[in-house]
Amino acid sequence: MLEKLRAHLERTGLIPGGVRVLVGYSGGADSTCMLHLLHRLGFDIVAAHLHHGQREEADREAALCEAFCTEIDVPFVSGRADVPRISREAGIGLEEAGRNARYEFFRQAAFRLECELIATAHT
């Protein structure tokens, strides 16, 4: 799988060599797999996790994300957003508010950390 991904990335040029990539990391299977594979391929990556302020488990999940990144020696940044408040104030659903908050956090973190690309496993 690793070599297939390497070949695909080289063929498509999706992640050019020498760039720093901010990896959106929720702690779910998709983003964990992506983070691990990009790390194994030797890309310069930073994991970024946004706490949405919606579930009791979110604190534990954020801690697990940070612990995994520490274990594999990947820089980790995190942030918090009050997604229910954003949803109410903007008159939009929780999913849209969460997505908007996540992408704004990713953009700001990428700028601050000098990442040229943002990679997400899904929207």
mmCIF file of C-alpha atoms in Angstrom:
data_model
loop_
_atom_site.group_PDB
_atom_site.id
_atom_site.type_symbol
_atom_site.label_atom_id
_atom_site.label_comp_id
_atom_site.label_asym_id
_atom_site.label_seq_id
_atom_site.Cartn_x
_atom_site.Cartn_y
_atom_site.Cartn_z
ATOM 1 C CA MET A 1 0.000 0.000 0.000
ATOM 2 C CA LEU A 2 2.801 2.391 0.881
ATOM 3 C CA GLU A 3 4.540 1.954 -2.458
ATOM 4 C CA LYS A 4 1.261 2.320 -4.379
ATOM 5 C CA LEU A 5 0.610 5.590 -2.586
ATOM 6 C CA ARG A 6 4.164 6.797 -3.220
ATOM 7 C CA ALA A 7 3.821 6.011 -6.931
ATOM 8 C CA HIS A 8 0.434 7.736 -7.119
ATOM 9 C CA LEU A 9 1.712 10.880 -5.404
ATOM 10 C CA GLU A 10 4.767 11.014 -7.665
ATOM 11 C CA ARG A 11 2.670 10.439 -10.786
ATOM 12 C CA THR A 12 0.026 13.048 -9.919
ATOM 13 C CA GLY A 13 2.242 15.579 -8.172
ATOM 14 C CA LEU A 14 -0.404 16.054 -5.469
ATOM 15 C CA ILE A 15 2.257 16.620 -2.826
ATOM 16 C CA PRO A 16 5.456 17.970 -4.365
ATOM 17 C CA GLY A 17 8.692 17.136 -2.595
ATOM 18 C CA GLY A 18 10.054 19.715 -0.199
ATOM 19 C CA VAL A 19 6.728 21.219 0.878
ATOM 20 C CA ARG A 20 5.363 21.221 4.394
ATOM 21 C CA VAL A 21 1.878 19.731 4.743
ATOM 22 C CA LEU A 22 -0.692 20.418 7.438
ATOM 23 C CA VAL A 23 -2.660 17.197 7.956
ATOM 24 C CA GLY A 24 -6.184 17.518 9.330
ATOM 25 C CA TYR A 25 -6.312 14.921 12.076
ATOM 26 C CA SER A 26 -9.608 13.981 13.733
ATOM 27 C CA GLY A 27 -8.329 10.775 15.288
ATOM 28 C CA GLY A 28 -10.655 8.671 13.151
ATOM 29 C CA ALA A 29 -9.494 5.778 10.995
ATOM 30 C CA ASP A 30 -9.260 7.785 7.749
ATOM 31 C CA SER A 31 -7.175 10.653 9.079
ATOM 32 C CA THR A 32 -5.022 8.353 11.222
ATOM 33 C CA CYS A 33 -4.218 6.236 8.179
ATOM 34 C CA MET A 34 -3.424 9.301 6.056
ATOM 35 C CA LEU A 35 -1.240 10.822 8.766
ATOM 36 C CA HIS A 36 0.643 7.580 9.316
ATOM 37 C CA LEU A 37 1.194 6.949 5.591
ATOM 38 C CA LEU A 38 2.411 10.483 4.855
ATOM 39 C CA HIS A 39 4.757 10.216 7.835
ATOM 40 C CA ARG A 40 6.067 6.831 6.650
ATOM 41 C CA LEU A 41 6.654 8.308 3.185
ATOM 42 C CA GLY A 42 8.883 10.949 4.756
ATOM 43 C CA PHE A 43 6.828 14.064 4.073
ATOM 44 C CA ASP A 44 7.341 17.125 6.266
ATOM 45 C CA ILE A 45 3.980 17.099 8.063
ATOM 46 C CA VAL A 46 2.226 18.734 10.993
ATOM 47 C CA ALA A 47 -0.954 17.222 12.437
ATOM 48 C CA ALA A 48 -3.783 19.644 13.238
ATOM 49 C CA HIS A 49 -6.764 18.762 15.431
ATOM 50 C CA LEU A 50 -9.770 20.967 16.171
ATOM 51 C CA HIS A 51 -11.875 20.324 19.275
ATOM 52 C CA HIS A 52 -15.464 21.166 18.266
ATOM 53 C CA GLY A 53 -16.819 21.670 21.780
ATOM 54 C CA GLN A 54 -19.709 19.295 21.178
ATOM 55 C CA ARG A 55 -19.090 15.988 22.939
ATOM 56 C CA GLU A 56 -17.774 14.908 26.311
ATOM 57 C CA GLU A 57 -15.343 12.490 24.630
ATOM 58 C CA ALA A 58 -13.688 15.314 22.668
ATOM 59 C CA ASP A 59 -11.107 16.102 25.372
ATOM 60 C CA ARG A 60 -10.049 12.455 25.515
ATOM 61 C CA GLU A 61 -9.947 12.204 21.700
ATOM 62 C CA ALA A 62 -7.747 15.304 21.444
ATOM 63 C CA ALA A 63 -5.372 13.828 24.042
ATOM 64 C CA LEU A 64 -5.215 10.548 22.109
ATOM 65 C CA CYS A 65 -4.434 12.428 18.891
ATOM 66 C CA GLU A 66 -1.609 14.279 20.579
ATOM 67 C CA ALA A 67 -0.278 11.064 22.149
ATOM 68 C CA PHE A 68 -0.232 9.270 18.788
ATOM 69 C CA CYS A 69 1.636 12.167 17.181
ATOM 70 C CA THR A 70 4.155 12.172 20.020
ATOM 71 C CA GLU A 71 4.596 8.417 19.602
ATOM 72 C CA ILE A 72 5.395 8.699 15.883
ATOM 73 C CA ASP A 73 7.311 11.999 16.282
ATOM 74 C CA VAL A 74 4.972 14.226 14.255
ATOM 75 C CA PRO A 75 4.451 17.846 15.338
ATOM 76 C CA PHE A 76 0.909 18.421 16.652
ATOM 77 C CA VAL A 77 -1.205 21.558 16.960
ATOM 78 C CA SER A 78 -4.701 21.825 18.318
ATOM 79 C CA GLY A 79 -7.420 24.385 18.656
ATOM 80 C CA ARG A 80 -10.934 24.749 20.020
ATOM 81 C CA ALA A 81 -14.123 26.081 18.493
ATOM 82 C CA ASP A 82 -17.577 26.497 19.980
ATOM 83 C CA VAL A 83 -19.355 24.889 17.038
ATOM 84 C CA PRO A 84 -22.840 24.975 18.631
ATOM 85 C CA ARG A 85 -22.485 28.748 19.141
ATOM 86 C CA ILE A 86 -21.169 29.244 15.603
ATOM 87 C CA SER A 87 -24.111 27.233 14.287
ATOM 88 C CA ARG A 88 -26.667 29.313 16.215
ATOM 89 C CA GLU A 89 -25.120 32.676 15.378
ATOM 90 C CA ALA A 90 -24.695 31.915 11.672
ATOM 91 C CA GLY A 91 -28.053 30.156 11.329
ATOM 92 C CA ILE A 92 -26.436 27.068 9.832
ATOM 93 C CA GLY A 93 -26.373 23.405 10.789
ATOM 94 C CA LEU A 94 -23.828 21.900 13.143
ATOM 95 C CA GLU A 95 -22.104 19.952 10.375
ATOM 96 C CA GLU A 96 -21.593 23.042 8.217
ATOM 97 C CA ALA A 97 -20.494 25.112 11.213
ATOM 98 C CA GLY A 98 -18.001 22.414 12.197
ATOM 99 C CA ARG A 99 -16.613 22.155 8.686
ATOM 100 C CA ASN A 100 -16.280 25.949 8.410
ATOM 101 C CA ALA A 101 -14.527 26.159 11.783
ATOM 102 C CA ARG A 102 -12.219 23.274 10.900
ATOM 103 C CA TYR A 103 -11.117 24.738 7.584
ATOM 104 C CA GLU A 104 -10.591 28.194 9.064
ATOM 105 C CA PHE A 105 -8.464 26.636 11.820
ATOM 106 C CA PHE A 106 -6.493 24.656 9.220
ATOM 107 C CA ARG A 107 -5.901 27.788 7.086
ATOM 108 C CA GLN A 108 -4.685 29.818 10.054
ATOM 109 C CA ALA A 109 -2.472 27.013 11.378
ATOM 110 C CA ALA A 110 -1.014 26.363 7.918
ATOM 111 C CA PHE A 111 -0.133 30.034 7.536
ATOM 112 C CA ARG A 112 1.387 30.263 11.027
ATOM 113 C CA LEU A 113 3.394 27.038 10.589
ATOM 114 C CA GLU A 114 4.459 27.799 7.002
ATOM 115 C CA CYS A 115 2.661 24.804 5.515
ATOM 116 C CA GLU A 116 2.105 25.077 1.779
ATOM 117 C CA LEU A 117 -0.589 22.408 1.576
ATOM 118 C CA ILE A 118 -3.491 21.182 3.692
ATOM 119 C CA ALA A 119 -4.410 17.495 3.477
ATOM 120 C CA THR A 120 -7.707 16.095 4.734
ATOM 121 C CA ALA A 121 -8.944 12.532 4.611
ATOM 122 C CA HIS A 122 -12.519 13.689 3.980
ATOM 123 C CA THR A 123 -14.615 16.835 4.294
#
